Coordinates of C-alpha atoms and ligand atoms in Angstrom, one line a residue:
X1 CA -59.2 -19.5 37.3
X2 CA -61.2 -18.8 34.0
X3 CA -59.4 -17.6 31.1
X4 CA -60.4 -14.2 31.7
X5 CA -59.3 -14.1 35.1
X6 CA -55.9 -15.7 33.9
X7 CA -55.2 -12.8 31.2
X8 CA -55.9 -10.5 34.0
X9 CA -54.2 -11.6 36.6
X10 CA -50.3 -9.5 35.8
X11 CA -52.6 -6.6 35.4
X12 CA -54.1 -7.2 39.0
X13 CA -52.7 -5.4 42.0
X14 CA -52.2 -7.9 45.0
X15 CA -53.1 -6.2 48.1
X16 CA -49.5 -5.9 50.6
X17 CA -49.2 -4.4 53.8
X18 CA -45.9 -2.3 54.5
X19 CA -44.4 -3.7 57.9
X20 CA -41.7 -1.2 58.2
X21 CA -40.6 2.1 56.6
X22 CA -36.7 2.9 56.9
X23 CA -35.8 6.5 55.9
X24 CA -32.8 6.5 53.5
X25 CA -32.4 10.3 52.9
X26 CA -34.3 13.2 53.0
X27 CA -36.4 12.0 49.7
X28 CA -35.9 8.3 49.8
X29 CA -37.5 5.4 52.2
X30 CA -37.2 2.0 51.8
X31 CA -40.5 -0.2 52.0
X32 CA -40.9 -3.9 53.5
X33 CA -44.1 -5.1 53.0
X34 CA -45.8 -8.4 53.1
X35 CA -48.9 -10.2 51.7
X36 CA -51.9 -8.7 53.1
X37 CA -53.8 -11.0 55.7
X38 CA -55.4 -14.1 53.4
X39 CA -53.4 -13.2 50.3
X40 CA -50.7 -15.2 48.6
X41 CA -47.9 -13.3 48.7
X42 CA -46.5 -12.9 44.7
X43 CA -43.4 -15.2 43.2
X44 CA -40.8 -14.9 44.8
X45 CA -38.4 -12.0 42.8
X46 CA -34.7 -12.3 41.1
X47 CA -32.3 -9.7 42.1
X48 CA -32.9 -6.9 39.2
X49 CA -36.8 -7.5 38.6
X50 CA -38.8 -5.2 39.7
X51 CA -42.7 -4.6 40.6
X52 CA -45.3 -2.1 39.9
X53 CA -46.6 -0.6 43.2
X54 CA -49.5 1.0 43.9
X55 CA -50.6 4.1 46.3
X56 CA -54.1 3.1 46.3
X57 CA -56.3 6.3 44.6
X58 CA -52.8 7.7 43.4
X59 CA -51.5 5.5 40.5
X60 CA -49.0 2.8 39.7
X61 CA -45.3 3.3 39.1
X62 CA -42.1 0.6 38.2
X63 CA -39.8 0.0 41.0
X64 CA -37.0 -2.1 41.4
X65 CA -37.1 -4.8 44.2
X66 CA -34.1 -3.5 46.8
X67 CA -34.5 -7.0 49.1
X68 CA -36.1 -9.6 50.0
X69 CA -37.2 -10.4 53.9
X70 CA -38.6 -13.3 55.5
X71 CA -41.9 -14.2 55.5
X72 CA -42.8 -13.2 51.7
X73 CA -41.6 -9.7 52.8
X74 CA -40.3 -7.7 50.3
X75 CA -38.2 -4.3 50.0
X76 CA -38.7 -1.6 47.6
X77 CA -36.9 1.5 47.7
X78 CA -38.7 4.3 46.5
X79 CA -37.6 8.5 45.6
X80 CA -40.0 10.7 45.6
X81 CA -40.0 12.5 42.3
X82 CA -43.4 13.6 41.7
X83 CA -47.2 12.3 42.9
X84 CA -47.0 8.4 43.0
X85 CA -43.9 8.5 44.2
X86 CA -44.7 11.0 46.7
X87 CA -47.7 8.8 47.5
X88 CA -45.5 6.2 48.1
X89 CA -43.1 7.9 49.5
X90 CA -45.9 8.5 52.6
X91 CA -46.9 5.0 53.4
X92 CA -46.6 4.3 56.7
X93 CA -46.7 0.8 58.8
X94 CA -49.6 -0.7 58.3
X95 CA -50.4 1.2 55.0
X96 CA -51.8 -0.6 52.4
X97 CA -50.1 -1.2 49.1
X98 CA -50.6 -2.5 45.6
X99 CA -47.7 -4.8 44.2
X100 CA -48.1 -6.4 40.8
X101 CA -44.9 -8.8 39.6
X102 CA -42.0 -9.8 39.7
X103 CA -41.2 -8.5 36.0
X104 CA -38.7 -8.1 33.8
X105 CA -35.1 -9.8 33.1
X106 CA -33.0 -9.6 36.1
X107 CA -29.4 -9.6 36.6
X108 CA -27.7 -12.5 34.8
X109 CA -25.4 -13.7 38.5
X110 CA -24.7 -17.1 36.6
X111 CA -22.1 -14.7 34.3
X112 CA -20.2 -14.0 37.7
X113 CA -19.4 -17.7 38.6
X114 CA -15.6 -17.5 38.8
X115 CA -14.8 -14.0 37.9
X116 CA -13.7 -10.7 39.2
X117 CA -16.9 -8.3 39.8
X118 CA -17.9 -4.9 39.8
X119 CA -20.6 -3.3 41.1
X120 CA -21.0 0.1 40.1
X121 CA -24.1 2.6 41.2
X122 CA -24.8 6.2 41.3
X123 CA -28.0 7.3 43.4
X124 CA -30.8 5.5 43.5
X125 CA -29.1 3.0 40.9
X126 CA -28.0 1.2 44.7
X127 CA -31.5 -0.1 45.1
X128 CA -31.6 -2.8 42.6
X129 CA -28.0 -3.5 42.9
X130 CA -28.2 -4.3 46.4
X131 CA -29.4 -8.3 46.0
X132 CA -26.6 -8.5 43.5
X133 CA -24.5 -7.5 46.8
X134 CA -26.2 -9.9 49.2
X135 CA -25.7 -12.6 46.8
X136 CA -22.1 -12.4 46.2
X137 CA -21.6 -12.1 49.8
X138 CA -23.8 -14.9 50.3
X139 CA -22.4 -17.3 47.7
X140 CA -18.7 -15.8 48.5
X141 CA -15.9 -17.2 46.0
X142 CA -12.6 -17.3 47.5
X143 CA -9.8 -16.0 45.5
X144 CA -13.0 -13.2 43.5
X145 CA -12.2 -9.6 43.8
X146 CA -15.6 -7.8 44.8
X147 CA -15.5 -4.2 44.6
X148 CA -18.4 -2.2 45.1
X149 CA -18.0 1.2 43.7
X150 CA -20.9 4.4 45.3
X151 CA -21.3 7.5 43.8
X152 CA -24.1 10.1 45.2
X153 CA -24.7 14.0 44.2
X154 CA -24.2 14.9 48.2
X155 CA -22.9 12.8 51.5
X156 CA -26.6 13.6 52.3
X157 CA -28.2 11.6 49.3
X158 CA -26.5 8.4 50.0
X159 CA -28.7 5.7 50.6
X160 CA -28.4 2.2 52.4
X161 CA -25.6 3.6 54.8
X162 CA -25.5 1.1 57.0
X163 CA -25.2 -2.0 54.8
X164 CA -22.4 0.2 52.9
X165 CA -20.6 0.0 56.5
X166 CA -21.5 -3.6 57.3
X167 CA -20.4 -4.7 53.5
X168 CA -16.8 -3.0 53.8
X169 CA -16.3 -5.3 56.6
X170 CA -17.6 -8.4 54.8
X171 CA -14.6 -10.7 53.2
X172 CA -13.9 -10.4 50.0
X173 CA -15.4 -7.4 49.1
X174 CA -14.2 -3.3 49.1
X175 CA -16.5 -0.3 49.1
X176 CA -15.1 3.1 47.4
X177 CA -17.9 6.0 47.6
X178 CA -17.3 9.2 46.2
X179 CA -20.0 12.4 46.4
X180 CA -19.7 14.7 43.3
X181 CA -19.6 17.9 45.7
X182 CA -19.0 17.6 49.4
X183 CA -19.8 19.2 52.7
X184 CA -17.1 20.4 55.1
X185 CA -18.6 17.1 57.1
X186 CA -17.6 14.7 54.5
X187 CA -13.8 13.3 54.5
X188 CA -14.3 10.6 52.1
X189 CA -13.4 11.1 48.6
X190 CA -15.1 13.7 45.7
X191 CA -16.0 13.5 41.9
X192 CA -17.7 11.6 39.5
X193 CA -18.2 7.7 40.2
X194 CA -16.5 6.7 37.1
X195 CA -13.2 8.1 38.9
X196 CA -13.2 5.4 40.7
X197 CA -12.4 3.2 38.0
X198 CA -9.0 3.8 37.5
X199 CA -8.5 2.8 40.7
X200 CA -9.5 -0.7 40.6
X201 CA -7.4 -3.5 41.1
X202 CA -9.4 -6.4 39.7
X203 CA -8.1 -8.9 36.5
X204 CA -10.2 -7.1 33.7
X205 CA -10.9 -9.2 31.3
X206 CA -12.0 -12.0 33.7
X207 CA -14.3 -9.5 35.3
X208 CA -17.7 -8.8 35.0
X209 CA -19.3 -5.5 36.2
X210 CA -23.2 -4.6 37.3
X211 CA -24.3 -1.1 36.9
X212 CA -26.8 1.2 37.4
X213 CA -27.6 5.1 38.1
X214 CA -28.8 7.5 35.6
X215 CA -28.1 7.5 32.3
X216 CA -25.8 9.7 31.5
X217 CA -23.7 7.7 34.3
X218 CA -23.9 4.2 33.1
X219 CA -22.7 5.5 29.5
X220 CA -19.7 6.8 31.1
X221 CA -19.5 4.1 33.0
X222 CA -19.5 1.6 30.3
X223 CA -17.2 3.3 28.0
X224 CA -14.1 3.8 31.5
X225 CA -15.0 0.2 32.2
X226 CA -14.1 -0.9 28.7
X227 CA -11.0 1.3 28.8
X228 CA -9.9 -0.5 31.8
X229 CA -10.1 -3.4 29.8
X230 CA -13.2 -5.0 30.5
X231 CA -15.2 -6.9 27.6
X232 CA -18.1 -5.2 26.5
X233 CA -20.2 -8.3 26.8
X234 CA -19.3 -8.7 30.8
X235 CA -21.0 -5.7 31.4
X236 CA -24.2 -5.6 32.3
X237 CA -26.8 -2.1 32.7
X238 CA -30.3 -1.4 34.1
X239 CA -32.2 0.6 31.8
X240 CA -34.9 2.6 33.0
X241 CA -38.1 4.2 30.8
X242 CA -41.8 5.2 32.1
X243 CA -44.2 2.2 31.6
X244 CA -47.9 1.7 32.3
X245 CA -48.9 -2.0 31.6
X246 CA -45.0 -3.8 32.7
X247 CA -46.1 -6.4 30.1
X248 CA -45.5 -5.9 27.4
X249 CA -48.5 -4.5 25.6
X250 CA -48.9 -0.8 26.0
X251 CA -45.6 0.3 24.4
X252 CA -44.9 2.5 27.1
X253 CA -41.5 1.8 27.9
X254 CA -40.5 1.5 24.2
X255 CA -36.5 1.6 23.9
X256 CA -35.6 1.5 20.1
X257 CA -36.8 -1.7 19.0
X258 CA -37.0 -3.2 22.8
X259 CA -39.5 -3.0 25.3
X260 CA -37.8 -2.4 28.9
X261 CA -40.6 -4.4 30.9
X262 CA -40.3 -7.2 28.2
X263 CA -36.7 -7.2 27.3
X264 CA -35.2 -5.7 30.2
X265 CA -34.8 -3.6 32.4
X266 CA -31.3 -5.5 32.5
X267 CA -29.5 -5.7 29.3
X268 CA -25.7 -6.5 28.2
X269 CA -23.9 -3.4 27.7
X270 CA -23.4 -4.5 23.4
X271 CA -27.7 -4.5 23.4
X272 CA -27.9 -1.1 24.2
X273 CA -24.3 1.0 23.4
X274 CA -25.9 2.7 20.3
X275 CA -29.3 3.2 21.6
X276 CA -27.2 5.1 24.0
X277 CA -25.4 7.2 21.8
X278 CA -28.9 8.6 20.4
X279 CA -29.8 12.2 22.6
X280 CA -33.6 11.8 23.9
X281 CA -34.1 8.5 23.0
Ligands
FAD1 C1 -37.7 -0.8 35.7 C2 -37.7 0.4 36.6 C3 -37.3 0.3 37.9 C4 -37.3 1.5 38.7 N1 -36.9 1.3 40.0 C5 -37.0 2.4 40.8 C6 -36.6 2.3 42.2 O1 -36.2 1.3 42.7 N2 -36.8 3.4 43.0 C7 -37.3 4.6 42.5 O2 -37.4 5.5 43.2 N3 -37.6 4.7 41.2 C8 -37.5 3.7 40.3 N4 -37.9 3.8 39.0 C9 -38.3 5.1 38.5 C10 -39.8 5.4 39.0 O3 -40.6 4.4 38.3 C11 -40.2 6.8 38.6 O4 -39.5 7.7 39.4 C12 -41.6 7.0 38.8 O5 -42.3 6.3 37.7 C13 -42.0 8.5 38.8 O6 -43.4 8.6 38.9 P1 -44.1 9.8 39.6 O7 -45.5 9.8 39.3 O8 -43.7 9.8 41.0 O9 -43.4 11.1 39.0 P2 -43.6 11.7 37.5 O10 -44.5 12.8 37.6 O11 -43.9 10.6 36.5 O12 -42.1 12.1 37.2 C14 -41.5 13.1 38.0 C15 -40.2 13.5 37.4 O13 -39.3 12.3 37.3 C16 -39.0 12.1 35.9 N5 -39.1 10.6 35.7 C17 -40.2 9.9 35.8 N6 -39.9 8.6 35.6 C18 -38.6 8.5 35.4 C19 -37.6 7.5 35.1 N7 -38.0 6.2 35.0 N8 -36.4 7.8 34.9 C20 -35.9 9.1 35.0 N9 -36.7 10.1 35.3 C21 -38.0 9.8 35.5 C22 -40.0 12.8 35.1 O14 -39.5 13.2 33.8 C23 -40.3 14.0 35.9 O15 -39.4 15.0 35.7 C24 -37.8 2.7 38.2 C25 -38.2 2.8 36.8 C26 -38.2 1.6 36.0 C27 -38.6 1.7 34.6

């Protein structure tokens, strides 16, 4: 490769093929899509990187990496907000799509190796948590509390419903959701996700919590995890801002003095607490 291919290359979409599209809710699918025919499929992503994907003639937008498949597949689940999502949002099998990546700093798992966890989510937020899930069920530690804690606007906007079924029955591990208003459908329980806090039964200090959801969310989050009496370095947040490049050059993404794509988008809850605190940042 010559050196300008080389400083091109993370700026190059690799040409995928969506294999299957799974609707989630009325706004969200989830993509699996492999290498297209004769390409090498990208580096194989941590849980909490994520990819810039591309509806070819639309644009390019960040999304998180929601699973892995066989065969260099990967999934990416995607909400339609506005036009690349949208564009996304109408692939179809057999579809073509750009994916540059895997960037950014994923979850640190490593932290979790003996302790209590948390995994806390509120929307979308589910999508890059749910490796973090597969792993811990995967590499299951007897005597660790897992509890995976779901918040979503409406019964309606709650993604990944069948693995939250299959996981409650996994050992080890318990599933509270809660929808901030519900349907006369909906039996399970209402209000905010951060209710479900005081209801956990783990050994706080010795646990560790993942979250993710909007902003305005994970600070809550953060500050009813730490009254619980977690440690404010055991908890760790996926921050989210617009980029364009993903590596660190266009400035984008720019978070205070950090760069999301470079530095991010997971960070320990002490690196961003009073970036939080700042309104429009
Ligand atoms: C690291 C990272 C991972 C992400 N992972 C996912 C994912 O797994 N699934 C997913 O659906 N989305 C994810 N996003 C958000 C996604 O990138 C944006 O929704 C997308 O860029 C919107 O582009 P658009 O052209 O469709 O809409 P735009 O026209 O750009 O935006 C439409 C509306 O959404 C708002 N918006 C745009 N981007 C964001 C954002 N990042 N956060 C909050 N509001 C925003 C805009 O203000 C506007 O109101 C991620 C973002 C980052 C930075």
């Amino acid at each position: 490769m010559s050196l300008r291919d080389s400083i091109a290359a993370p700026m190059v979409p690799v040409r995928y093929r969506v294999v299957e599209r799974r609707r989630e809710t009325h706004d969200t699918v989830t993509l699996t899509s492999v290498p297209d025919a004769g390409v090498d499929a990208l580096e194989e992503p941590r849980p909490g990187q994520f990819h810039m994907l591309s509806a070819f003639g639309v644009g390019e937008v960040p999304i998180s990496v929601s699973g892995v498949g066989p065969q260099g597949g990967i999934e990416h689940t995607v909400r339609a907000v506005g036009a690349n999502t949208e564009a996304l949002d109408a692939l179809s099998a057999g579809d073509a799509v750009g994916v540059r990546g895997p960037f950014g700093r994923g979850w640190h798992l490593d932290g979790a190796a003996g302790m209590d966890v948390v995994v806390l989510a509120g929307g979308i937020g589910l999508a890059p948590l749910r490796p973090v899930i597969q792993h811990l069920i995967e590499q299951r530690e007897e005597n660790r509390s897992v509890r995976l804690l779901v918040g979503a606007r409406r019964s309606e906007e709650l993604s990944f419903t069948s693995d939250l079924a299959a996981w409650s029955e996994a050992p080890g591990i318990e599933v509270a959701v809660t929808v901030d208003s519900a349907t006369r459908e909906w039996s399970g329980r209402v209000g905010v996700v951060t209710n479900l806090v005081e209801d956990l039964d783990v050994d706080a200090p010795r646990t560790v919590a993942f979250v993710c959801g909007p902003e305005v969310m994970m600070r809550f989050s953060a500050r009813a995890l730490i009254e619980f009496g977690l440690l404010p370095e055991k908890i760790q947040l996926s921050a989210e801002r617009n980029m364009k490049c993903a590596i660190a050059h266009c400035g984008h993404c720019q978070y205070g003095p950090l760069l999301i794509c470079r530095d991010g988008p997971v960070f320990d809850y002490p690196e961003l607490c009073e970036l939080m605190e700042v309104r429009e940042l």
